[in-house]
CSV table of C-alpha atoms and ligand atoms in Angstrom, one decimal:
chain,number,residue,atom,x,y,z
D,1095,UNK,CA,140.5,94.9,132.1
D,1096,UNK,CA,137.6,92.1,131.2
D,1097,UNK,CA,135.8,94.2,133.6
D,1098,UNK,CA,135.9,97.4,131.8
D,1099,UNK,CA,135.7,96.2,128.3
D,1100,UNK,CA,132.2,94.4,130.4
D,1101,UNK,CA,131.1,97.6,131.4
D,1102,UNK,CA,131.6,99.5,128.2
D,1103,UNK,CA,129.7,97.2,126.2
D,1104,UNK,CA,126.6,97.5,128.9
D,1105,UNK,CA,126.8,100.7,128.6
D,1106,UNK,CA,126.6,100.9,124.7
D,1107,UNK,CA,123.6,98.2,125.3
D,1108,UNK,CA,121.9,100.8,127.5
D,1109,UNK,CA,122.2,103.7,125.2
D,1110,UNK,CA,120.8,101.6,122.3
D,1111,UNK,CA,117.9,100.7,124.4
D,1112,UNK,CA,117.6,104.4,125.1
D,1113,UNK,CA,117.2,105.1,121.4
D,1114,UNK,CA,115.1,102.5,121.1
D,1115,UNK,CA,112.9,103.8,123.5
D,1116,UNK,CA,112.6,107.2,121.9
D,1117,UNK,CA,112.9,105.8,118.5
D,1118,UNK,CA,108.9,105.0,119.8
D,1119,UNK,CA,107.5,107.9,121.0
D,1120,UNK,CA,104.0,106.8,121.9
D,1121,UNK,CA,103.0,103.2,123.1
D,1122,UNK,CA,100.1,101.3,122.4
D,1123,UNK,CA,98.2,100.5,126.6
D,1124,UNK,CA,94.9,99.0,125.3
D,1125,UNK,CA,92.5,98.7,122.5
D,1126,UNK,CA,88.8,98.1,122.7
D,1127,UNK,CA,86.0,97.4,120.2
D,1128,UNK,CA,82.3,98.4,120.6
D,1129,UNK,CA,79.7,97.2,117.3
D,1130,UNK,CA,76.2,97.7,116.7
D,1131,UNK,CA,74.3,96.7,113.6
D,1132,UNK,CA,76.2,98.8,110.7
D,1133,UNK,CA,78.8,100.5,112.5
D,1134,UNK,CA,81.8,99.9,115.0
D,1135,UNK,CA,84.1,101.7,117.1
D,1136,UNK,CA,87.6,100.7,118.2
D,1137,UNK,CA,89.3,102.8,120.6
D,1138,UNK,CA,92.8,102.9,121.2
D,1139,UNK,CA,94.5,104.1,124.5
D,1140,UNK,CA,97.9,105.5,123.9
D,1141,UNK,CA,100.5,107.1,125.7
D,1142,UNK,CA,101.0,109.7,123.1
D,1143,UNK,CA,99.4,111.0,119.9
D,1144,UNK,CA,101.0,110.2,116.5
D,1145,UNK,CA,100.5,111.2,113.2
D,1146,UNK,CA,98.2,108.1,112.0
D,1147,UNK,CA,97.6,107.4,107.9
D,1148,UNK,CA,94.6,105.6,107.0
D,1149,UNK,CA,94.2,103.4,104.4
D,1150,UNK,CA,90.8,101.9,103.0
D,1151,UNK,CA,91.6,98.7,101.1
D,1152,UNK,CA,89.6,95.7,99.8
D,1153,UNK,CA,89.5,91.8,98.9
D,1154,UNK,CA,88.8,91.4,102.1
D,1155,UNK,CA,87.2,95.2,103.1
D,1156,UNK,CA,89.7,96.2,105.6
D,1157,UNK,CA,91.0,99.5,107.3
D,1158,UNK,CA,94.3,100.2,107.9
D,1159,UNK,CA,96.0,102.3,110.4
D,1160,UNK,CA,99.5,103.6,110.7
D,1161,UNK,CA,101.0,105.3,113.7
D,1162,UNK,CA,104.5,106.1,113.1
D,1163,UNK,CA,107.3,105.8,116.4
D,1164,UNK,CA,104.7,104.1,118.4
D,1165,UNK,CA,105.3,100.6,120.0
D,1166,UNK,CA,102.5,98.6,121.8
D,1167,UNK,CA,102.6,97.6,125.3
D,1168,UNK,CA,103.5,94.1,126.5
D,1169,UNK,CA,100.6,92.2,126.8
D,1170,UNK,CA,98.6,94.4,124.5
D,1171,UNK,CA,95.7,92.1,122.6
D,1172,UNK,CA,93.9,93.1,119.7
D,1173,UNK,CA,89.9,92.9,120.8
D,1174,UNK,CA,87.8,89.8,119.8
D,1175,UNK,CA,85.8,90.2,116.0
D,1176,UNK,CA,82.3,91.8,116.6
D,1177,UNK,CA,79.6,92.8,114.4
D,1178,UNK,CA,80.5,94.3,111.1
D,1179,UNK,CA,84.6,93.8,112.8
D,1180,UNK,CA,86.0,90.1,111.1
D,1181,UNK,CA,89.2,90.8,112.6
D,1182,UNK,CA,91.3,93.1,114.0
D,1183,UNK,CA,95.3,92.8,113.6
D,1184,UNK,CA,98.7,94.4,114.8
D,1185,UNK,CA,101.7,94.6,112.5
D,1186,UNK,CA,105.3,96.2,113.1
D,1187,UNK,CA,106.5,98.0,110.1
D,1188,UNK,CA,109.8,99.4,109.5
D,1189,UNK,CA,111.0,102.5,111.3
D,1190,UNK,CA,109.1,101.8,113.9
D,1191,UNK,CA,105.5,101.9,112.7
D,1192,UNK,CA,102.8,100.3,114.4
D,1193,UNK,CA,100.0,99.3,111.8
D,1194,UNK,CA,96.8,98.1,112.5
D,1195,UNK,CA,94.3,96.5,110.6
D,1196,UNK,CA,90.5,96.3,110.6
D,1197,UNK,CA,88.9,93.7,108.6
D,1198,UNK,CA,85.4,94.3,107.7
D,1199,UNK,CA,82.2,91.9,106.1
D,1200,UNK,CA,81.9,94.7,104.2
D,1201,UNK,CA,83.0,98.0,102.7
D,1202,UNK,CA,82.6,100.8,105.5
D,1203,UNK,CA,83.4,104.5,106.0
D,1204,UNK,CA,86.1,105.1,108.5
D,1205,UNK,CA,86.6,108.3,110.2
D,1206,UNK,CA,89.1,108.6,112.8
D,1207,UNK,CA,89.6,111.5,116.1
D,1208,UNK,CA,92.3,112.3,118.5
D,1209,UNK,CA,90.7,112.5,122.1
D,1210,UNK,CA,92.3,112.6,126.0
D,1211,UNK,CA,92.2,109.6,127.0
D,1212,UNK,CA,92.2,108.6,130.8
D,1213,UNK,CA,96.2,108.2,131.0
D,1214,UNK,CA,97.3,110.2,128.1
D,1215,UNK,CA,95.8,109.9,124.5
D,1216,UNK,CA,92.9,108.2,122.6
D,1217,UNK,CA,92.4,107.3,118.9
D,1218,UNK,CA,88.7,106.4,118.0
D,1219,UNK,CA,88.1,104.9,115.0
D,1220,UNK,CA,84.5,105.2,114.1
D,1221,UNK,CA,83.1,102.7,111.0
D,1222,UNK,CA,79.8,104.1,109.4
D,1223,UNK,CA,77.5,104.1,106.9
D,1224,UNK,CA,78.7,101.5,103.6
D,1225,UNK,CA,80.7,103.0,101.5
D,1226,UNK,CA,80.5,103.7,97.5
D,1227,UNK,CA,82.4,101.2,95.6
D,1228,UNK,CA,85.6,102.6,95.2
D,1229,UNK,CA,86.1,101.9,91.8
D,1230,UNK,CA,83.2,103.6,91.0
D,1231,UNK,CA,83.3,106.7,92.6
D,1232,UNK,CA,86.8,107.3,91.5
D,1233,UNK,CA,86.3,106.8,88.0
D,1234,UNK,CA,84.8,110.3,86.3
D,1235,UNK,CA,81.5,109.6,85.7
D,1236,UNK,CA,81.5,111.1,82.5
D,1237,UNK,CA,82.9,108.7,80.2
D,1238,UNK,CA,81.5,109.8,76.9
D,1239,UNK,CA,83.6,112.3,75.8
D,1240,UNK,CA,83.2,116.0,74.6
D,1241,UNK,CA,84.0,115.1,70.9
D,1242,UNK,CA,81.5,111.9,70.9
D,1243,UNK,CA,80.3,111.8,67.5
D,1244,UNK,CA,76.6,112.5,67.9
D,1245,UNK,CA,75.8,110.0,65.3
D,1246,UNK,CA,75.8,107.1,68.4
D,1247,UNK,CA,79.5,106.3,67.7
D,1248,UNK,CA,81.3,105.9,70.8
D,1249,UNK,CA,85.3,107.2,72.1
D,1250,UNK,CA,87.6,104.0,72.4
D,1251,UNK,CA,88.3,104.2,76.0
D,1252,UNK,CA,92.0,104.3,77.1
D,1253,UNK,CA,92.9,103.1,80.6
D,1254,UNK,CA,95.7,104.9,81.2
D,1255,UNK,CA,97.3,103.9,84.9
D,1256,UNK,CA,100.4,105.4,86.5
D,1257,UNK,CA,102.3,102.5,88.4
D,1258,UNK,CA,103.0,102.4,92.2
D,1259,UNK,CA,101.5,105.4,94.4
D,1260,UNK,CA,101.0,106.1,98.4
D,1261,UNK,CA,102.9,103.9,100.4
D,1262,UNK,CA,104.7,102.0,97.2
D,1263,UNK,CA,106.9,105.1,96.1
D,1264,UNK,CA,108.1,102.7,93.0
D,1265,UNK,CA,111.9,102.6,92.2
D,1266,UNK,CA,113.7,105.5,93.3
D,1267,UNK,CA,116.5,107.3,91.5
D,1268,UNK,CA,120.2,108.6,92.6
D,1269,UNK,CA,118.9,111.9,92.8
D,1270,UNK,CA,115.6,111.1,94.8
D,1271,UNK,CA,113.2,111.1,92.0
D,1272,UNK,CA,110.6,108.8,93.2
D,1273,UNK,CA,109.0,106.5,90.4
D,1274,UNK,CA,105.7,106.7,91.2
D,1275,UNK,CA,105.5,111.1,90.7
D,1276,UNK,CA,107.1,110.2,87.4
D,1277,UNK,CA,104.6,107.7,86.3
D,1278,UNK,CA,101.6,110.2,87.1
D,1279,UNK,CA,103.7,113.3,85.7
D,1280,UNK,CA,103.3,111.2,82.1
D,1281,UNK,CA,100.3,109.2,83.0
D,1282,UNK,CA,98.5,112.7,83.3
D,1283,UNK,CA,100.5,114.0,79.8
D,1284,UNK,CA,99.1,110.5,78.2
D,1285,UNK,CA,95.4,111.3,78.6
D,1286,UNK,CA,95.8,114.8,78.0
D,1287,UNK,CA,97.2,114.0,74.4
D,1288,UNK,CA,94.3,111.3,74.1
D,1289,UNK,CA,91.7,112.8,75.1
D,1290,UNK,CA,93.1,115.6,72.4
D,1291,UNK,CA,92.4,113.1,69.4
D,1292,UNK,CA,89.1,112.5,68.1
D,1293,UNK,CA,87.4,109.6,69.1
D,1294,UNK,CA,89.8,108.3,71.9
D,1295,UNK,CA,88.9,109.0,75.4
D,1296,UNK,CA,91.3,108.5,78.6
D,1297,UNK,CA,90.4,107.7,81.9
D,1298,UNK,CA,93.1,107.5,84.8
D,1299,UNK,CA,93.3,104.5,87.4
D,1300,UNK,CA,94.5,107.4,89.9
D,1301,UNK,CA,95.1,111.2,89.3
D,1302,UNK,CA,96.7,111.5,93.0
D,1303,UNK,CA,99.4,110.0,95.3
D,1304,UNK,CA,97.3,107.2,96.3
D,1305,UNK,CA,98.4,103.7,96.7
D,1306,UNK,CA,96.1,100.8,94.8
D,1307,UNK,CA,96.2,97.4,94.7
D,1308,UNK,CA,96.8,95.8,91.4
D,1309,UNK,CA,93.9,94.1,90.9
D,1310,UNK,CA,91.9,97.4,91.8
D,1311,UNK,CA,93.4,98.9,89.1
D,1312,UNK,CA,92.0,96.5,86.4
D,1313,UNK,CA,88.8,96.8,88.2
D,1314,UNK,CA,88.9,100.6,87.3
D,1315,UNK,CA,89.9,100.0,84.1
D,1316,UNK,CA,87.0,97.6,83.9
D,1317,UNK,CA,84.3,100.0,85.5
D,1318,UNK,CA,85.5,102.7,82.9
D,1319,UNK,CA,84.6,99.9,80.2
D,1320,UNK,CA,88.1,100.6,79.0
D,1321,UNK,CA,89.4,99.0,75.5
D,1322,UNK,CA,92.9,99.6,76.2
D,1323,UNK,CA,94.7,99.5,79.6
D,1324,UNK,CA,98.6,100.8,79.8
D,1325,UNK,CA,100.4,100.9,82.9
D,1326,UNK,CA,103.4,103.6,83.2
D,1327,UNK,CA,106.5,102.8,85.3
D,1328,UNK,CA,110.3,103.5,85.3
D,1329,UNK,CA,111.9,100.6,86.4
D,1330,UNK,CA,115.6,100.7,88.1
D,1331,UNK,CA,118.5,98.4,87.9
D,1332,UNK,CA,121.7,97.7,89.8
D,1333,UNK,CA,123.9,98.8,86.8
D,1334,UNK,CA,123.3,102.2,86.2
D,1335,UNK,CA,124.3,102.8,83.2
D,1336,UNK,CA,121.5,100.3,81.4
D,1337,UNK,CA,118.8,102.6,79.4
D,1338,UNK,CA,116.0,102.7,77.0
D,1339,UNK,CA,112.3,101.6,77.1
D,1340,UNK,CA,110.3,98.8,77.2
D,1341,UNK,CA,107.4,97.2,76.5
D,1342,UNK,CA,105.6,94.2,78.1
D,1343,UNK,CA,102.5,92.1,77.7
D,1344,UNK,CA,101.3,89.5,79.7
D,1345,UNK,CA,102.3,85.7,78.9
D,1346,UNK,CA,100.5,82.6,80.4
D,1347,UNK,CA,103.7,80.1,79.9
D,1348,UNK,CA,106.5,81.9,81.6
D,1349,UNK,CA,108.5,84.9,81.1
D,1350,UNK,CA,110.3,85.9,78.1
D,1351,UNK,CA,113.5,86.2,79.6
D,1352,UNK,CA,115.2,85.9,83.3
D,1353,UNK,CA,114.9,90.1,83.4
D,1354,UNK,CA,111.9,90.0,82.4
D,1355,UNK,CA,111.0,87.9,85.2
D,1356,UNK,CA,112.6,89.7,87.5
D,1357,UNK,CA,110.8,92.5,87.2
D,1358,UNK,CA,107.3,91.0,86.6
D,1359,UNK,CA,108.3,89.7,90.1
D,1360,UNK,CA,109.4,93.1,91.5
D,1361,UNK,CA,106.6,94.8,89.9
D,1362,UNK,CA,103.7,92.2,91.4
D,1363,UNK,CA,105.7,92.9,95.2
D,1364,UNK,CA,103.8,96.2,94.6
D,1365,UNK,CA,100.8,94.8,96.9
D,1366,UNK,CA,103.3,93.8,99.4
D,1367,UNK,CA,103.6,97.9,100.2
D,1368,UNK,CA,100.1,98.0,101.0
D,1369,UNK,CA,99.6,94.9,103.1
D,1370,UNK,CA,98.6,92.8,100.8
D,1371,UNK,CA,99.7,88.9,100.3
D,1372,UNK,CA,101.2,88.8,96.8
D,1373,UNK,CA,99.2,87.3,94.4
D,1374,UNK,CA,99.5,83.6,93.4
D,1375,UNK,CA,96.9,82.4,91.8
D,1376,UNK,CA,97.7,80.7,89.3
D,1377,UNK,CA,98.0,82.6,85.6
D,1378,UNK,CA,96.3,79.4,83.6
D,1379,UNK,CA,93.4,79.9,86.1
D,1380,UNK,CA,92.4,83.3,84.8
D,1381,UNK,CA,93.5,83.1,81.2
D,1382,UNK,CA,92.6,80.0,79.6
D,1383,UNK,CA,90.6,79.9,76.5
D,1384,UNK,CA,91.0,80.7,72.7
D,1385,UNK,CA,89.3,84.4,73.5
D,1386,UNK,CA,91.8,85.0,75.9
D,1387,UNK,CA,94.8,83.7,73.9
D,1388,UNK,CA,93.3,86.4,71.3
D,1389,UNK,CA,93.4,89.5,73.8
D,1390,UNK,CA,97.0,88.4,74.4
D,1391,UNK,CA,97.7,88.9,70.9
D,1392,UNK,CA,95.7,92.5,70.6
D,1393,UNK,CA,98.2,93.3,73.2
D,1394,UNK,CA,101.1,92.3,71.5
D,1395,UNK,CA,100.4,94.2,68.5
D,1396,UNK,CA,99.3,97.9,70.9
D,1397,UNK,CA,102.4,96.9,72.7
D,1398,UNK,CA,104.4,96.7,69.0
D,1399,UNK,CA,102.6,100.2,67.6
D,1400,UNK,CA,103.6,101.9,71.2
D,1401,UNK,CA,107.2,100.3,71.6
D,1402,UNK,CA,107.7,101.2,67.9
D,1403,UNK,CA,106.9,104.9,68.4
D,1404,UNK,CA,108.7,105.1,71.2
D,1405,UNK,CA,112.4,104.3,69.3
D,1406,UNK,CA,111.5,107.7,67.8
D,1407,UNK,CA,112.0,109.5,71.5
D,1408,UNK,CA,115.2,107.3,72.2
D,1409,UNK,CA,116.2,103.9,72.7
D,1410,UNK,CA,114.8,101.0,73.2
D,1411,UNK,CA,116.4,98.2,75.5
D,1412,UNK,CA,114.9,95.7,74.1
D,1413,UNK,CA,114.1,95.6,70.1
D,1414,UNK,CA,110.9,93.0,70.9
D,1415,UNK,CA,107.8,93.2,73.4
D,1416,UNK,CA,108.5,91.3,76.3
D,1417,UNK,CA,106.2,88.9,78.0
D,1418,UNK,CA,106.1,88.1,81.7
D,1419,UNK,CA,103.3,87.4,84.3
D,1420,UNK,CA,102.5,91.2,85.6
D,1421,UNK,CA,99.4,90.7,87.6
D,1422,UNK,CA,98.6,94.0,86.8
D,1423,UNK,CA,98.1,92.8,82.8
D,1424,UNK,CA,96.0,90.1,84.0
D,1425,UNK,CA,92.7,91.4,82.9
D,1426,UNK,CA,90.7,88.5,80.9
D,1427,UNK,CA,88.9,90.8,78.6
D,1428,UNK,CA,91.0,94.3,78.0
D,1429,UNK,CA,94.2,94.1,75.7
D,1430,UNK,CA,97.0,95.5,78.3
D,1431,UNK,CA,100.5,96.8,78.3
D,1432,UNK,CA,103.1,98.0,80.5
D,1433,UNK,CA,105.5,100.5,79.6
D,1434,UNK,CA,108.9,101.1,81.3
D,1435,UNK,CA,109.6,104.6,80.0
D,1436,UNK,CA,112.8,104.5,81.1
D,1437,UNK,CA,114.9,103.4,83.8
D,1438,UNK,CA,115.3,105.6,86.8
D,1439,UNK,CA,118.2,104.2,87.7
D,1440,UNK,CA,120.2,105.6,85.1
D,1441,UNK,CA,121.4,109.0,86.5
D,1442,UNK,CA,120.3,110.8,82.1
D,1443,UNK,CA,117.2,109.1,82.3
D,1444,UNK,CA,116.3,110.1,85.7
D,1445,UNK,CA,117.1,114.3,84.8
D,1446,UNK,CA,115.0,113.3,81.7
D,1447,UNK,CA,111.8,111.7,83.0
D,1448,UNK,CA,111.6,114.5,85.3
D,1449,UNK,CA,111.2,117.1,82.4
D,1450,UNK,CA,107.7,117.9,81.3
D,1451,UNK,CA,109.3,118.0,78.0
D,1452,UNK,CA,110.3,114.3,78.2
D,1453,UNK,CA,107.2,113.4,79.6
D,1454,UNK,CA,105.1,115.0,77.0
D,1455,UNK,CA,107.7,113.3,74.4
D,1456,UNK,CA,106.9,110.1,76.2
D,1457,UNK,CA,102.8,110.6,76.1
D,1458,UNK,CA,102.6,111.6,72.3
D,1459,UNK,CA,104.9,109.0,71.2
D,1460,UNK,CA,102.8,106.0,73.2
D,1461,UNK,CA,100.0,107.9,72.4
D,1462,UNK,CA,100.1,107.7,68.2
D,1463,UNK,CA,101.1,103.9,69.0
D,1464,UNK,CA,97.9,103.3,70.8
D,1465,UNK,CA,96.1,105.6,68.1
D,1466,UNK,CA,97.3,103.4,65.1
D,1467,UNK,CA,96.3,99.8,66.9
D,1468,UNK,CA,93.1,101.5,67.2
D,1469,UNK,CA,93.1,102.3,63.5
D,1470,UNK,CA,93.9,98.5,62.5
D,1471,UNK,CA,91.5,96.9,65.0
D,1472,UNK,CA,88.5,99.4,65.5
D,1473,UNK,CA,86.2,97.6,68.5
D,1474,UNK,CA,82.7,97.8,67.7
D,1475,UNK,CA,80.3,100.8,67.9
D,1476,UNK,CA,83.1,103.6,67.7
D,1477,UNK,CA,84.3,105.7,65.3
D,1478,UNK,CA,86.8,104.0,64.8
D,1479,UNK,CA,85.3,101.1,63.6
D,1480,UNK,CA,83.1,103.9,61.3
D,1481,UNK,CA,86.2,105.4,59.6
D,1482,UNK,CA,87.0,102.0,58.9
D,1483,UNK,CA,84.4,100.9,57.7
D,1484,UNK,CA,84.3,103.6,54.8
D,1485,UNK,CA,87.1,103.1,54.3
D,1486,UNK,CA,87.0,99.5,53.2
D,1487,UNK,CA,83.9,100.6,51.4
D,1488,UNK,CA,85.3,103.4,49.0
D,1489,UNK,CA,88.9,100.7,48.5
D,1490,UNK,CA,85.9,98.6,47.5
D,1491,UNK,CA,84.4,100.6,44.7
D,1492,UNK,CA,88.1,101.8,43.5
D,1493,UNK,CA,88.8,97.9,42.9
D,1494,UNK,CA,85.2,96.6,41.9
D,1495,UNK,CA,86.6,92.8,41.4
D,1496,UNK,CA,87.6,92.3,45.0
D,1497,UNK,CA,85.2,89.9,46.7
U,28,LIG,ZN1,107.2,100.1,88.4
């Protein structure tokens, strides 16, 4: 009797090792790296091909490679650093995904082929030429709008970034609507209905399903010489029947409340998707002085106009801007906000934020938010700051005893 029970339980053992086994379809035998001056090559020997993802990352320059069902062979070593190659790293990630990454001294272009190897299949990754800054190149060159006022007055620039992307899908809903399609869906509707108002311009940190880090997405924002930057999510929670927007700025001394916390934290683990150590630095390191106290407090008051405008498209979960430390708000000089739309979670909201009706709501509401903070604090050399000007000037001769 002990016997059998024994021998069924082996047996269950041996069938989970079998499904392990074809769980990972290819295997990892060897990996070699080759470098001269500029460029590198790394050539991995596998069993099998698989359909590999490439990522190009940064802070440090790195490459990263994902072969899905693929294992690595016992024994297998990544190859010493060489040349333009700092390191070269293995990682398991779930289901069974074999990722490796390439660190670089500096940005490079990665291509990557499928050969025959000598026992079965070869991946070579082939590191050329320096790369454009990525920031750059994927910002649209043309940041002075159609409608700039040919009298030298510039657009206000809006950075207008849709949370999560690529590998960080961003909360998911009951019905499988995946945060970070929503976020584009009405980052996209946002900058159309800026870029429709005279004098605003928007620029998007991505216009594709492509992951970012957070701090590359300030850096965009910053290389578009933004004056604004609002980051777009949909946030879930456990209880499902909590609803209504949000609004949140950054604060320096702690969150405004425990939820809020929680989901700067969740929102930060972002990075984490992509590889990346979450970021700890501390917040008094980047934002210290007076000026920066005073970008806070521009922020607030876009974040008041935008969560004000939005009670007009439904509720509100909170009646005050919240304040937690999103590194994604941490840029030193640009007044930022993130806006939860709405939470996914909630089986409404989630029909609703998949409408391009709702979406469209969504964008003109935070839009004529955005468009009035402008109108109260105009930054210098637009047209804004024109209209405003006048303006002051003609109140002036209407009331000729005001100093
Ligand atoms: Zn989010």
């Amino acid at each position: 009797m002990i016997k059998k029970v024994f021998r069924r339980g082996f047996i269950a053992a041996l069938m989970a090792a079998v499904a392990l086994t074809q769980a990972a379809a290819a295997e990892l035998r060897g990996i070699a790296l080759t470098a001269s001056g500029d460029s590198a090559r790394l050539t991995l020997d596998l069993t099998d091909a698989a359909k590999q993802s490439l990522l190009t990352l940064d802070h440090p320059d790195r490459i990263v490679i994902d072969l899905p069902h693929t294992g690595r062979m016992h024994g297998v070593r990544p190859p010493a650093p060489a040349g333009v190659v700092t390191a070269v790293r293995f990682g398991s990630q779930p289901y069974g995904t074999l990722r490796v990454v390439i660190e670089l001294r500096s940005a490079l272009s990665a291509h990557v082929s499928w050969g025959s190897g000598a026992r079965g299949r070869e991946l070579t990754v082939t590191l050329g030429e320096p790369m454009v800054a990525v920031a750059q190149a994927a910002v649209p060159k043309a940041v002075r709008a159609v409608h700039a006022p040919g009298d030298g007055e510039r657009d206000v620039i809006v950075a207008v970034d849709a949370g999560h992307g690529g590998v960080d899908p961003g909360a998911i809903g009951r019905g499988g609507t995946r945060e970070k399609d929503v976020t584009l869906a009405i980052a996209r509707a946002l900058a159309e209905r800026i870029n429709a108002e005279p004098g605003m311009h928007a620029v998007l940190t991505r216009n594709r399903d492509e992951f970012i880090e957070l701090r590359d997405r300030i850096a965009r924002a910053r290389a578009a010489h933004a004056d604004l930057f609002i980051s777009v999510h949909a946030d879930s929670i456990r209880d499902r029947t909590v609803s209504g927007a949000s609004v949140y700025v950054l604060s320096v001394h702690g969150a405004s409340s425990e939820a809020a916390k929680v989901l700067a934290d969740r929102e930060n683990a972002a990075d984490l998707m992509g590889g990346i150590p979450l970021d700890d630095s501390p917040l008094g390191a980047v934002l210290v002085d007076a000026a920066q106290d005073q970008i806070i407090g521009m922020s607030a008051s876009a974040a008041e106009r935008v969560m004000s405008a939005l009670e007009g498209v439904g509720e509100i979960r909170k009646a005050q801007v919240q304040r937690a430390g999103f590194v994604v708000l941490k840029s030193p000089a640009i007044p930022s906000m993130l806006v939860e739309t709405a939470y996914i979670s909630n089986p409404g909201e989630e029909r609703r934020l998949r409408s391009s009706e709702q979406q469209a709501r969504l964008a003109e509401a935070i839009a004529s938010g955005v468009h009035g903070y402008f109108v109260q604090y105009p930054p210098d050399g637009t047209r804004f700051k024109q209209e405003r000007r006048s303006t002051l000037a003609s109140s002036a001769e209407a009331a000729p005893g005001t100093p």
